[in-house]
PDB file of C-alpha atoms in Angstrom:
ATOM      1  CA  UNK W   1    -134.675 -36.500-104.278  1.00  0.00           C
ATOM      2  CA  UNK W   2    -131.882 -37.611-106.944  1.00  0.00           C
ATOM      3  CA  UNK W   3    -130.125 -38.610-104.606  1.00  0.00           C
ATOM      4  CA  UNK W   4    -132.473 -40.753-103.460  1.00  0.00           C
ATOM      5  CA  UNK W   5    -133.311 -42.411-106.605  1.00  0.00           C
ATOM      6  CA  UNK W   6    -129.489 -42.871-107.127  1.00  0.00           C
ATOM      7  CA  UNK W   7    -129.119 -44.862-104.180  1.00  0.00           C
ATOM      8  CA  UNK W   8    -132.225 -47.196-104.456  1.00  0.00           C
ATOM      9  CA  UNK W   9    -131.360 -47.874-108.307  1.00  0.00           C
ATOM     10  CA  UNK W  10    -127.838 -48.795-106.301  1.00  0.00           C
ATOM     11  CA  UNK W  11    -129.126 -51.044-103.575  1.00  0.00           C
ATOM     12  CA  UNK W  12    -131.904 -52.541-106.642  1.00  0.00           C
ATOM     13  CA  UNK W  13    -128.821 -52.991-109.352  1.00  0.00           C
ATOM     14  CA  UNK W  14    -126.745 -55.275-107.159  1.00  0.00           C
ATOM     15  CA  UNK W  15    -129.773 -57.145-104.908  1.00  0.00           C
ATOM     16  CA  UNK W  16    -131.571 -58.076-108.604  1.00  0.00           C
ATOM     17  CA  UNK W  17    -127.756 -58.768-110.168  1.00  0.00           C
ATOM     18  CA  UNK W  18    -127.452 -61.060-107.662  1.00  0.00           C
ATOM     19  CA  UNK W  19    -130.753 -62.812-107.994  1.00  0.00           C
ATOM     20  CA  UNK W  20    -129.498 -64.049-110.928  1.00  0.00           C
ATOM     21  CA  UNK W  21    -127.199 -66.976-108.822  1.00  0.00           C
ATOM     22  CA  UNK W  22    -129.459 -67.508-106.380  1.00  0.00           C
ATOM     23  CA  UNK W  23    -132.215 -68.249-108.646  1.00  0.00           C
ATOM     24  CA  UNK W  24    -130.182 -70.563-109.922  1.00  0.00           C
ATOM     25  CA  UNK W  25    -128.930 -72.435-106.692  1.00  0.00           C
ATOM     26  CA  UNK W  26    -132.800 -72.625-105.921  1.00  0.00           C
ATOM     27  CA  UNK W  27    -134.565 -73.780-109.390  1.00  0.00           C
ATOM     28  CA  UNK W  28    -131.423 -76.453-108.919  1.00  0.00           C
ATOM     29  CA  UNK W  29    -132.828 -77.805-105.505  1.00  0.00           C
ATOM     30  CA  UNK W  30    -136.181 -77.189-105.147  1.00  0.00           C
ATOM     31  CA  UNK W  31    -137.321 -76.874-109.092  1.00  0.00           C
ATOM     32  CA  UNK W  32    -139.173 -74.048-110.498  1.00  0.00           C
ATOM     33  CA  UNK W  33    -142.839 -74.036-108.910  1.00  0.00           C
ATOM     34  CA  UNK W  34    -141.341 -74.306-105.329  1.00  0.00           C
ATOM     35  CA  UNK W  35    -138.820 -71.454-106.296  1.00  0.00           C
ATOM     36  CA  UNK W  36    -141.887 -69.176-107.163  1.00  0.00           C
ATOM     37  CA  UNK W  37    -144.574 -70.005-104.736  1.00  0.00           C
ATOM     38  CA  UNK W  38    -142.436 -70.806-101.951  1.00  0.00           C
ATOM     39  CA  UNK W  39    -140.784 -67.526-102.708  1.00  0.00           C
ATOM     40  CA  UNK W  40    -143.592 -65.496-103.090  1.00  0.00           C
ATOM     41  CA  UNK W  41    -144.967 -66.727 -99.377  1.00  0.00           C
ATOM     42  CA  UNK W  42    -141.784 -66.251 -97.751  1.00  0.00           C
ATOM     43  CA  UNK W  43    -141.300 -62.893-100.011  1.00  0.00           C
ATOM     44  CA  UNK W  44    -145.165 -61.718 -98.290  1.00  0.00           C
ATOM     45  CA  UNK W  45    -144.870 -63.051 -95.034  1.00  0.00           C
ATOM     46  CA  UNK W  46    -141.652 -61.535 -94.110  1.00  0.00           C
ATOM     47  CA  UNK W  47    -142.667 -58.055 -95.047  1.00  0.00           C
ATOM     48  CA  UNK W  48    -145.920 -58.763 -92.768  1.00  0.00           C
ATOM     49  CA  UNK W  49    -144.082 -59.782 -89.989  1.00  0.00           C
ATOM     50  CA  UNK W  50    -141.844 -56.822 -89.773  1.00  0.00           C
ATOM     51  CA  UNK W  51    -145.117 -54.469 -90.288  1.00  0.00           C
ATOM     52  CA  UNK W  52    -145.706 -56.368 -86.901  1.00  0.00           C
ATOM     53  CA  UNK W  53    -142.344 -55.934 -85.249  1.00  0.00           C
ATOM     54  CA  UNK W  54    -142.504 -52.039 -86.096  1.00  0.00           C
ATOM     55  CA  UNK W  55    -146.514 -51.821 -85.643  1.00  0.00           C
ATOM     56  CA  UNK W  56    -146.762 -50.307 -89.091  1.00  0.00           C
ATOM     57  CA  UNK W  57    -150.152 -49.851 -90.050  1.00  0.00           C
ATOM     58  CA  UNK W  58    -151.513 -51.749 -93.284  1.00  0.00           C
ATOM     59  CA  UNK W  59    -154.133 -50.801 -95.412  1.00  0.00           C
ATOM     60  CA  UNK W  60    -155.721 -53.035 -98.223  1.00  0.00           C
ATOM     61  CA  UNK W  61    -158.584 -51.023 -98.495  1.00  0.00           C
ATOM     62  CA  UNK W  62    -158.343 -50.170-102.529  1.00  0.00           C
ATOM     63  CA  UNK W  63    -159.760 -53.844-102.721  1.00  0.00           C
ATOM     64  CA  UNK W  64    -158.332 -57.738-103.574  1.00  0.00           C
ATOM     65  CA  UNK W  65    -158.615 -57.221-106.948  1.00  0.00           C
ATOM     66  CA  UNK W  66    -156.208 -54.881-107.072  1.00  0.00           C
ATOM     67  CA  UNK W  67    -153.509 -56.650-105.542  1.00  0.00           C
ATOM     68  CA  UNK W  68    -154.225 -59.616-107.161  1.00  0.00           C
ATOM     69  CA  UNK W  69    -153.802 -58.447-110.878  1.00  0.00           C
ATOM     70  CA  UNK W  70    -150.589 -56.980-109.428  1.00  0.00           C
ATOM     71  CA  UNK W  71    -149.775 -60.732-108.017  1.00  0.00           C
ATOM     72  CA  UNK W  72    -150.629 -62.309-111.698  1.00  0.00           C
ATOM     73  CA  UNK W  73    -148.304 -60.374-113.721  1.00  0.00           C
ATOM     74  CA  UNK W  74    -145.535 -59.298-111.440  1.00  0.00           C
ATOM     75  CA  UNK W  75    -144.677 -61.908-109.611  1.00  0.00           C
ATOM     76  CA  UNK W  76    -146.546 -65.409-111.209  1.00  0.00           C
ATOM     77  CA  UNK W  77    -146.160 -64.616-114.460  1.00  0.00           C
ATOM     78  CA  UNK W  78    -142.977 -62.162-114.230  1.00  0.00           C
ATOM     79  CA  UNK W  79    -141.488 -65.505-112.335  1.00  0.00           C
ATOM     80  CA  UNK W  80    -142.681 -68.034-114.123  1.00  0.00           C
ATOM     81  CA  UNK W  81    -140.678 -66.639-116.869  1.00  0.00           C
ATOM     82  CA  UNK W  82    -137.540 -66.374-115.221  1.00  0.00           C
ATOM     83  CA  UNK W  83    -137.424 -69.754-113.502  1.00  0.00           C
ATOM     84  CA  UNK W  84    -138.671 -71.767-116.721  1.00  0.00           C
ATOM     85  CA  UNK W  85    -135.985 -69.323-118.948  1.00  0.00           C
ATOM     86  CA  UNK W  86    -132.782 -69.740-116.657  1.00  0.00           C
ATOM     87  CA  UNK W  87    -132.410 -73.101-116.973  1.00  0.00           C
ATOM     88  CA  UNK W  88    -132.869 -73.666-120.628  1.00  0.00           C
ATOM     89  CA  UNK W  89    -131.600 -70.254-122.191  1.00  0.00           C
ATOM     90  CA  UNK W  90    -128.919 -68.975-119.847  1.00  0.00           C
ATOM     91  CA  UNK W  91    -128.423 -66.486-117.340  1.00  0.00           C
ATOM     92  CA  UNK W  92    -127.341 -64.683-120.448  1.00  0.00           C
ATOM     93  CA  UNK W  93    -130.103 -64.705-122.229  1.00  0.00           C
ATOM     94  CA  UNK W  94    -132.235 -63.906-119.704  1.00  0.00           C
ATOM     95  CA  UNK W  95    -130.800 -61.145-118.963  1.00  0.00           C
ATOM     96  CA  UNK W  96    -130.965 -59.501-122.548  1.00  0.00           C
ATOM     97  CA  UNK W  97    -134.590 -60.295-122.197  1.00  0.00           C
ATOM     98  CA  UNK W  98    -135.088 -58.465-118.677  1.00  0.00           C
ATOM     99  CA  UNK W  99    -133.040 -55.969-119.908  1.00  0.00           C
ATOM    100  CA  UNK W 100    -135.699 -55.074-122.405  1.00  0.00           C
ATOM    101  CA  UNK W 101    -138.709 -54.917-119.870  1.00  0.00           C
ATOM    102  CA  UNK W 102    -138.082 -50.900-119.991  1.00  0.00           C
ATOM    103  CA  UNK W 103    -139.245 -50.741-123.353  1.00  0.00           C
ATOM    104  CA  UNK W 104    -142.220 -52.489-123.232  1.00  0.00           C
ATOM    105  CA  UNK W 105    -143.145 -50.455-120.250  1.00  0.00           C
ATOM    106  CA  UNK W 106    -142.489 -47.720-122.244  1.00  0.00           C
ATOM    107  CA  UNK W 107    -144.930 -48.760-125.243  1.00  0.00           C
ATOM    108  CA  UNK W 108    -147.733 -50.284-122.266  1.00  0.00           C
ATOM    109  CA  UNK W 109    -147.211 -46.848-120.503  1.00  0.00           C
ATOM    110  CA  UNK W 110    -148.233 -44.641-123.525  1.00  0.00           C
ATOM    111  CA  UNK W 111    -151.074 -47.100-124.394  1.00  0.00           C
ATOM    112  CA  UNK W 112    -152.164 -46.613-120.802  1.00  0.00           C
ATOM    113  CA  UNK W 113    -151.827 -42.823-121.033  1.00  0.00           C
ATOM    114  CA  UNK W 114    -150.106 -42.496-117.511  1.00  0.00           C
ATOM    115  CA  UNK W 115    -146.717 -41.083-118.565  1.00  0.00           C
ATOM    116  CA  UNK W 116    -144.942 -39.612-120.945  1.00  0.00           C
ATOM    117  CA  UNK W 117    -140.855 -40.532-122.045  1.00  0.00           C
ATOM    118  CA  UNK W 118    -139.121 -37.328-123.646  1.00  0.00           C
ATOM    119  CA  UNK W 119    -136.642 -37.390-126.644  1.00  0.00           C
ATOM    120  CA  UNK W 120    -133.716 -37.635-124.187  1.00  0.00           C
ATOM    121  CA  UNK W 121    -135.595 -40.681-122.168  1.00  0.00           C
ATOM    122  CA  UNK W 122    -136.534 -42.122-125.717  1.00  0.00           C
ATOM    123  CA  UNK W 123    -132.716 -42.045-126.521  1.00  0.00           C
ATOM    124  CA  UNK W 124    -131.461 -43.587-123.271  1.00  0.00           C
ATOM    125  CA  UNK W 125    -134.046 -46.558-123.830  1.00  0.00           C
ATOM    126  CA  UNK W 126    -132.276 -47.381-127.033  1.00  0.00           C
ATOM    127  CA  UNK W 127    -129.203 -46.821-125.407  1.00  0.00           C
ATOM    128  CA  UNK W 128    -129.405 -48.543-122.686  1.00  0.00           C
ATOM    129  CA  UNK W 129    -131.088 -52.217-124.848  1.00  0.00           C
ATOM    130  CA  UNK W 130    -128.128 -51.548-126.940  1.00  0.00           C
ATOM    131  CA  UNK W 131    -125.741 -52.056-124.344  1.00  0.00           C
ATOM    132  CA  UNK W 132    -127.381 -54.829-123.477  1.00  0.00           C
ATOM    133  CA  UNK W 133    -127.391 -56.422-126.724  1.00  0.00           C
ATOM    134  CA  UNK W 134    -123.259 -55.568-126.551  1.00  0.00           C
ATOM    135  CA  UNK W 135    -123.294 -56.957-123.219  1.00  0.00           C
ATOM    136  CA  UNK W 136    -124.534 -60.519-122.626  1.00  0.00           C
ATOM    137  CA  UNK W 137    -124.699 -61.316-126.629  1.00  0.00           C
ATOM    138  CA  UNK W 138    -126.383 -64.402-127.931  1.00  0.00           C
ATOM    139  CA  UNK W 139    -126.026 -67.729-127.041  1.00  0.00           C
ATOM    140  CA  UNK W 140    -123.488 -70.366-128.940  1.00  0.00           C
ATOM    141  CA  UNK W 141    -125.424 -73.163-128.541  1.00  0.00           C
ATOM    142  CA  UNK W 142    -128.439 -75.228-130.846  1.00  0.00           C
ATOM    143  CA  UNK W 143    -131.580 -73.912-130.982  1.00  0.00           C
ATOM    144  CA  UNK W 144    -133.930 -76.369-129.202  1.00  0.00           C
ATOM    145  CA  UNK W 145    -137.424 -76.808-128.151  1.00  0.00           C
ATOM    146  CA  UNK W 146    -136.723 -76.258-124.878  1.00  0.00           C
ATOM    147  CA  UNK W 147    -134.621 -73.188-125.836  1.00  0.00           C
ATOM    148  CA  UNK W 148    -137.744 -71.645-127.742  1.00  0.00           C
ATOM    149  CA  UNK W 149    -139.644 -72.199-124.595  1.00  0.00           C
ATOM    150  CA  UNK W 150    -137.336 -70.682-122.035  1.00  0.00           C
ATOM    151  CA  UNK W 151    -137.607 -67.448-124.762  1.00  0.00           C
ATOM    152  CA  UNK W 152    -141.336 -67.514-125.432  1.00  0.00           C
ATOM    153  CA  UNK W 153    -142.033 -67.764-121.295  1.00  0.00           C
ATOM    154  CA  UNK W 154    -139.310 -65.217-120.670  1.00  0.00           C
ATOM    155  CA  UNK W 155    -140.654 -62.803-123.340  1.00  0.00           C
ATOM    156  CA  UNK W 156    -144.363 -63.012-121.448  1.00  0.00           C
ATOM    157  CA  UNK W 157    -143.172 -62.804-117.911  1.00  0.00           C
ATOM    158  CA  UNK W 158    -141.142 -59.400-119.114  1.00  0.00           C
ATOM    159  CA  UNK W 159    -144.451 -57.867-120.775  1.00  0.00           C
ATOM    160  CA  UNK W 160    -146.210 -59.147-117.629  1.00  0.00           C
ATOM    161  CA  UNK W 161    -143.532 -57.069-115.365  1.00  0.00           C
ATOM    162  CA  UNK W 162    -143.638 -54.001-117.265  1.00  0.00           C
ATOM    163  CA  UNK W 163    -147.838 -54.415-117.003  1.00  0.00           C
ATOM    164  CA  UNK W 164    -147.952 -54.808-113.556  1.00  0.00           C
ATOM    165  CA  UNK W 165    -145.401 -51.570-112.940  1.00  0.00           C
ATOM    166  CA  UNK W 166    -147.761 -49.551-115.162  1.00  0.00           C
ATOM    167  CA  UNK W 167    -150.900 -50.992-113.566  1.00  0.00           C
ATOM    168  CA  UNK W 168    -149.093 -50.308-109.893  1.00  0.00           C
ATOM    169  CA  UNK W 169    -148.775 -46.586-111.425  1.00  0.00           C
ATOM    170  CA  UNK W 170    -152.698 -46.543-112.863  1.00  0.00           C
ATOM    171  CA  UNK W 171    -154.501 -48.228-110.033  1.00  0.00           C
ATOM    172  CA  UNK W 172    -152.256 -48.589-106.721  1.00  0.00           C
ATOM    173  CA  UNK W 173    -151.228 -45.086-106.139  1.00  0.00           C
ATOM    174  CA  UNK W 174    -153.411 -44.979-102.934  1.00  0.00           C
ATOM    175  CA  UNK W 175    -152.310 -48.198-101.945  1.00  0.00           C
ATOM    176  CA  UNK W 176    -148.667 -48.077 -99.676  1.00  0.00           C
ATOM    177  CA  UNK W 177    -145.437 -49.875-101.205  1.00  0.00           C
ATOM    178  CA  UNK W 178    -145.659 -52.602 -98.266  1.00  0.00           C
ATOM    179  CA  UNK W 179    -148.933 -52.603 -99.078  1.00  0.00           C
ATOM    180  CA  UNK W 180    -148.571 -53.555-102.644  1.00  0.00           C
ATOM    181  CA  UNK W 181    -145.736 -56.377-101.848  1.00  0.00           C
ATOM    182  CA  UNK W 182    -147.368 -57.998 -99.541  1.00  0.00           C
ATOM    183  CA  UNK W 183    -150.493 -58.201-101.627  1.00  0.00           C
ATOM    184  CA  UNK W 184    -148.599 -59.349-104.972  1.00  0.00           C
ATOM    185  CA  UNK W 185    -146.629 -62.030-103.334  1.00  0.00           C
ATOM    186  CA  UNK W 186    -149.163 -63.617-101.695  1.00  0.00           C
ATOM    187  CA  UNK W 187    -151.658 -63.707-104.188  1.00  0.00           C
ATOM    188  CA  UNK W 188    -148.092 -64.652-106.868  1.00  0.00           C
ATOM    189  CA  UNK W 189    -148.217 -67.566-104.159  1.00  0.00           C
ATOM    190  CA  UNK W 190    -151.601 -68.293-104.407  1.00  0.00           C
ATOM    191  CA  UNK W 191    -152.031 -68.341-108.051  1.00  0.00           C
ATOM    192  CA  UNK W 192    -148.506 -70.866-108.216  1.00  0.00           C
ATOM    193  CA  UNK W 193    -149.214 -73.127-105.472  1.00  0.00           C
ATOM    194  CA  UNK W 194    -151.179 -75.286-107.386  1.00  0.00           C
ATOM    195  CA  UNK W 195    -148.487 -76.259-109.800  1.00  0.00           C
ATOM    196  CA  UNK W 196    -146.784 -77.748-106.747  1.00  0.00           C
ATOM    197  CA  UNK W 197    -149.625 -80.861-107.626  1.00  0.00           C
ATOM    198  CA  UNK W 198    -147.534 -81.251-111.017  1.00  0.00           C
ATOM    199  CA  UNK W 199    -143.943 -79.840-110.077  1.00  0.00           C
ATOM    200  CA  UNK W 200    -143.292 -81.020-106.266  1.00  0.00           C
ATOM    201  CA  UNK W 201    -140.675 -79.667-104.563  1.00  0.00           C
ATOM    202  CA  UNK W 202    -137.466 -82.173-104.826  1.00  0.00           C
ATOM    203  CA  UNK W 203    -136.393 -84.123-101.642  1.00  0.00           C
ATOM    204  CA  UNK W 204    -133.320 -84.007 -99.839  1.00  0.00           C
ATOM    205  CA  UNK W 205    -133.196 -80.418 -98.832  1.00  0.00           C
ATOM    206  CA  UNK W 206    -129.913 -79.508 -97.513  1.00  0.00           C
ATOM    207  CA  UNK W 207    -129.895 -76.091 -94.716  1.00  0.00           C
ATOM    208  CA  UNK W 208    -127.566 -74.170 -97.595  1.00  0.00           C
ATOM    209  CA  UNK W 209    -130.576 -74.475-100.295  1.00  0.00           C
ATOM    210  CA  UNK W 210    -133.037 -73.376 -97.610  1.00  0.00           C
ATOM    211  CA  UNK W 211    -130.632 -70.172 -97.026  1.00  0.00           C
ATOM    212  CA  UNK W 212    -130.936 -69.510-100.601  1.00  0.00           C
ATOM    213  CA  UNK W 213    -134.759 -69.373-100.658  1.00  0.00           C
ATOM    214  CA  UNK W 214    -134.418 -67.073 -97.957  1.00  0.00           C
ATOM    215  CA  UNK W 215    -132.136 -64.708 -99.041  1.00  0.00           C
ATOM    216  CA  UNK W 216    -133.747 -64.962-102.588  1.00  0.00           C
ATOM    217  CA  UNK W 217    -137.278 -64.238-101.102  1.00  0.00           C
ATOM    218  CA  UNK W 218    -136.589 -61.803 -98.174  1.00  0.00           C
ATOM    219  CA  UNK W 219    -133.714 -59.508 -99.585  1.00  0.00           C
ATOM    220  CA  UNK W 220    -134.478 -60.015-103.770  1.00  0.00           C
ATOM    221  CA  UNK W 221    -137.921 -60.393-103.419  1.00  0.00           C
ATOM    222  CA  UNK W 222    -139.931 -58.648-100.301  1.00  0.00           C
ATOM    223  CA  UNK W 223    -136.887 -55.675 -99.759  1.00  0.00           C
ATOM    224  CA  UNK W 224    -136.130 -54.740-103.360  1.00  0.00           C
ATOM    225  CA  UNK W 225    -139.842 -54.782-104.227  1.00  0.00           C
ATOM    226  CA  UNK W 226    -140.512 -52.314-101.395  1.00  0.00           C
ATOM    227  CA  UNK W 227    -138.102 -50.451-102.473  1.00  0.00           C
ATOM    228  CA  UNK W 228    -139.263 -50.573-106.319  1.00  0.00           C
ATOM    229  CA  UNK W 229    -142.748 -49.697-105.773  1.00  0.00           C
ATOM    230  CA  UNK W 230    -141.843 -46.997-103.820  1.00  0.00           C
ATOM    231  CA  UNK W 231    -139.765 -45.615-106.903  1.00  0.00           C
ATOM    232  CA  UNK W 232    -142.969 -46.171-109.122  1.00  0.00           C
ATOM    233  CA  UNK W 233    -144.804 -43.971-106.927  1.00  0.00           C
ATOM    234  CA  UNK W 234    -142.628 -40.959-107.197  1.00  0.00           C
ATOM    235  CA  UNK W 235    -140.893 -41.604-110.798  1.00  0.00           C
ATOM    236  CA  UNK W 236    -143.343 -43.491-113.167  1.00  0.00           C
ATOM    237  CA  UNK W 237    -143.153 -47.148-114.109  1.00  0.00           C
ATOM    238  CA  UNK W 238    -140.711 -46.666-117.225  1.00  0.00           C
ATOM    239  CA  UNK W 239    -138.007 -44.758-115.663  1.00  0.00           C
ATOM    240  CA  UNK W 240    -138.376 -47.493-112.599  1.00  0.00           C
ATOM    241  CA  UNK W 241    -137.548 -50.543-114.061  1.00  0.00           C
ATOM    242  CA  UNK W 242    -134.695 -48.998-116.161  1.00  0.00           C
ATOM    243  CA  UNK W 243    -133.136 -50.302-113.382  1.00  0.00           C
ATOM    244  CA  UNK W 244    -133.051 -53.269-115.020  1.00  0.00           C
ATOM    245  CA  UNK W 245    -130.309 -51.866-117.254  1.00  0.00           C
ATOM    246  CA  UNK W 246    -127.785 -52.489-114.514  1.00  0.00           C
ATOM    247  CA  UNK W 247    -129.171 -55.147-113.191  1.00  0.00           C
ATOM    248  CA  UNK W 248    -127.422 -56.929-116.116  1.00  0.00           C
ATOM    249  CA  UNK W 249    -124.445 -54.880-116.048  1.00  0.00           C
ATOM    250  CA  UNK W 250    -124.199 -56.090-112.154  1.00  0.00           C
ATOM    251  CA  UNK W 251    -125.087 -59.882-113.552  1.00  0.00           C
ATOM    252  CA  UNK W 252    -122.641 -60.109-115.912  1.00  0.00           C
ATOM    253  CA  UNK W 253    -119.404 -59.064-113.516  1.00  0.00           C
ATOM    254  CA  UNK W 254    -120.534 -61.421-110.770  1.00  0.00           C
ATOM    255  CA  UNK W 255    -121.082 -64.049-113.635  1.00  0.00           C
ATOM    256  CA  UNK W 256    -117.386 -62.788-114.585  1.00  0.00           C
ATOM    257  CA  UNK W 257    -115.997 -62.551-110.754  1.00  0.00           C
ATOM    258  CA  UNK W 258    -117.356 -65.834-109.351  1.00  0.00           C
ATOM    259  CA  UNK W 259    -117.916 -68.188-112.447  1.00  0.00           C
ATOM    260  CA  UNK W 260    -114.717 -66.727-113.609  1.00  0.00           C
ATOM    261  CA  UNK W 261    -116.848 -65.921-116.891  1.00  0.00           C
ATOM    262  CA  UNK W 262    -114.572 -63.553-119.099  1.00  0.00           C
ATOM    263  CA  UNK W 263    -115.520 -60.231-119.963  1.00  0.00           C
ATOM    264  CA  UNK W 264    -114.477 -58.574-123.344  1.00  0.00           C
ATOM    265  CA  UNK W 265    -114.467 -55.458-124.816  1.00  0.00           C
ATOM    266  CA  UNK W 266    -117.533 -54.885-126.284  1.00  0.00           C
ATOM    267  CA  UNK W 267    -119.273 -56.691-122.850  1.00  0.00           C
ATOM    268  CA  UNK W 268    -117.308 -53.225-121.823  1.00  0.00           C
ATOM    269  CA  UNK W 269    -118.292 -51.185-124.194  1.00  0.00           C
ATOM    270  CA  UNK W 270    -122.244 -52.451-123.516  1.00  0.00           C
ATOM    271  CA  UNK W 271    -121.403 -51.833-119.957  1.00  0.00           C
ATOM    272  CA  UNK W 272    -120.899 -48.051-121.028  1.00  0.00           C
ATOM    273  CA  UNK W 273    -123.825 -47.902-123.261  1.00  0.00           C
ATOM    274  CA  UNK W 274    -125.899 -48.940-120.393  1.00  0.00           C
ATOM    275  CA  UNK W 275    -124.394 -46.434-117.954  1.00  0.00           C
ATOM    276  CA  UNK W 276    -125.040 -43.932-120.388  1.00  0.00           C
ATOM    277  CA  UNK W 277    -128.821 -44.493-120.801  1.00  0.00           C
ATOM    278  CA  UNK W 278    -129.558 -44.910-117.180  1.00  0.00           C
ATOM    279  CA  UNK W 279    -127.959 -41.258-117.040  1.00  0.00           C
ATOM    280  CA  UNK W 280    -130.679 -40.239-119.656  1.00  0.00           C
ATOM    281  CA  UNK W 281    -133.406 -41.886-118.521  1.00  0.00           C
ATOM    282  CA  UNK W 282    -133.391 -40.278-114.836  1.00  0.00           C
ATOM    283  CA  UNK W 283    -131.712 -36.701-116.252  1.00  0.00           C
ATOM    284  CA  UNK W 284    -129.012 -37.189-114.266  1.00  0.00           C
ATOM    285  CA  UNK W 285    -126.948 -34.659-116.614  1.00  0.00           C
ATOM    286  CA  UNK W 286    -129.708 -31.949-116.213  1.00  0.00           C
ATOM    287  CA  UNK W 287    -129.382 -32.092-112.327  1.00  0.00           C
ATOM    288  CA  UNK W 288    -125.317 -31.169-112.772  1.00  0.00           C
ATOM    289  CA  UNK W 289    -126.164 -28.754-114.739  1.00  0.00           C
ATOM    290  CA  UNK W 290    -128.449 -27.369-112.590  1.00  0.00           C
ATOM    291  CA  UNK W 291    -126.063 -27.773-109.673  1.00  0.00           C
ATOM    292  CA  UNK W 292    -123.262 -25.910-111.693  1.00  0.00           C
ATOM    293  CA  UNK W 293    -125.722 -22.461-111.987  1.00  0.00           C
TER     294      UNK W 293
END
């Protein structure tokens, strides 16, 4: 079971690190609507076809309205955020922002009543946002208007994450992890397409910006989700998206390794902060002790 857990926070720390460039590459070339609602289709459709290939049954039987709260906050709102904040604060940032989702599905998870976080859990929260602070810092630059609004969407599209992992939790547990990503993408999709009206997608596509949706929706979007919701099932929402903890460690060393961004000591020290609180969250120590008896 740990091991388990170990291995899908792996495969989730370095496929949602890495979302961090391509999202980049494709608010550049297709701006931000098109990067969440073509996303989100691609993201839904994918995962259907391969329920197809495999003749994997489906069932949506828990109801739409289900699936589309789930849509609303994690994926249009969640991405909303992200795609407006990237661009105007900083991968950096961002990712101090994201980094925090844990704790506010820690407070929405208590107000919900569906789980509980321990003294040692409490601890590696605080922990782990520390590390984060350490980690990506604060930006150099002015304060603008735009800045404020890349921080005020961010902030609401990390509530609206660590909402929609809680509500997943509450509502969804009948309802398979395929299930539940198919369902949020399309209806994320559905709910964003209309901002395409305002926010067209740019012309002059080239095949290399088309590979980045792609990869972006199929192996960020529709394969790390599967694998997320799958976690929320048998670990709780909280203790989930800690993930999201080294999702920024992984950001900032391929922001370090291919933008040649430096990395100093206290972005190390962070680093270890954050390692640290992941360990607490999930009890890692408890299961070597355990294994030692």
């Amino acid at each position: 079971m740990k091991a388990e857990i170990t291995t899908k926070f792996s495969i989730l720390s370095l496929l949602w690190g890495i979302s961090f460039l391509l999202l980049l590459r494709v608010v550049d070339a297709f701006d931000w609507a098109a990067a969440i609602s073509v996303r989100s289709f691609i993201a839904s459709g994918s995962v259907v076809l391969i329920a197809l290939i495999i003749r994997r049954k489906l069932d949506f039987s828990i109801g739409v309205k289900h699936f589309a709260i789930l849509g609303f906050t994690s994926v249009s709102m969640q991405l909303i955020g992200l795609s407006l904040a990237v661009p105007r604060i900083g991968t950096a940032l961002t990712a101090i922002l994201v980094g925090a989702i844990p704790l506010f599905s820690s407070v929405i998870g208590r107000l919900m009543k569906i789980e509980q976080i321990d003294r040692k859990g409490f601890y590696g929260l605080i922990l782990g946002f520390l590390g984060i602070v350490f980690l990506v810092g604060f930006p150099s630059g002015q304060f603008s208007n735009q800045f404020f609004l890349g921080f005020f969407v961010c902030v609401i599209g990390c509530i609206s994450a660590a909402f929609g992992s809680n509500y997943s939790k509450l509502k969804m547990s009948a309802a398979g992890n395929w299930e539940q990503v198919i369902g949020a993408f399309f209806f994320g999709g559905l709910f964003t397409s209309p901002i395409l009206l305002f926010v067209p997608i740019k012309a002059g596509l080239a095949p290399m910006d088309w590979l980045y949706m792609v990869s972006l929706a199929v192996f960020c979007s529709a394969f790390c989700y599967v694998i997320y919701f799958s976690l929320v099932a048998k670990i709780g929402p909280t203790k989930s998206i800690s993930v999201e903890f080294l999702v920024t460690v992984v950001a900032v060393l391929i922001g370090a390794f291919y933008l040649n961004e430096a990395i100093s000591l206290i972005q190390l020290f962070g680093a270890v902060l954050v390692i640290l609180g992941s360990i607490l969250i999930l009890d890692l120590l408890s299961l070597s002790k355990k294994r030692a008896l």
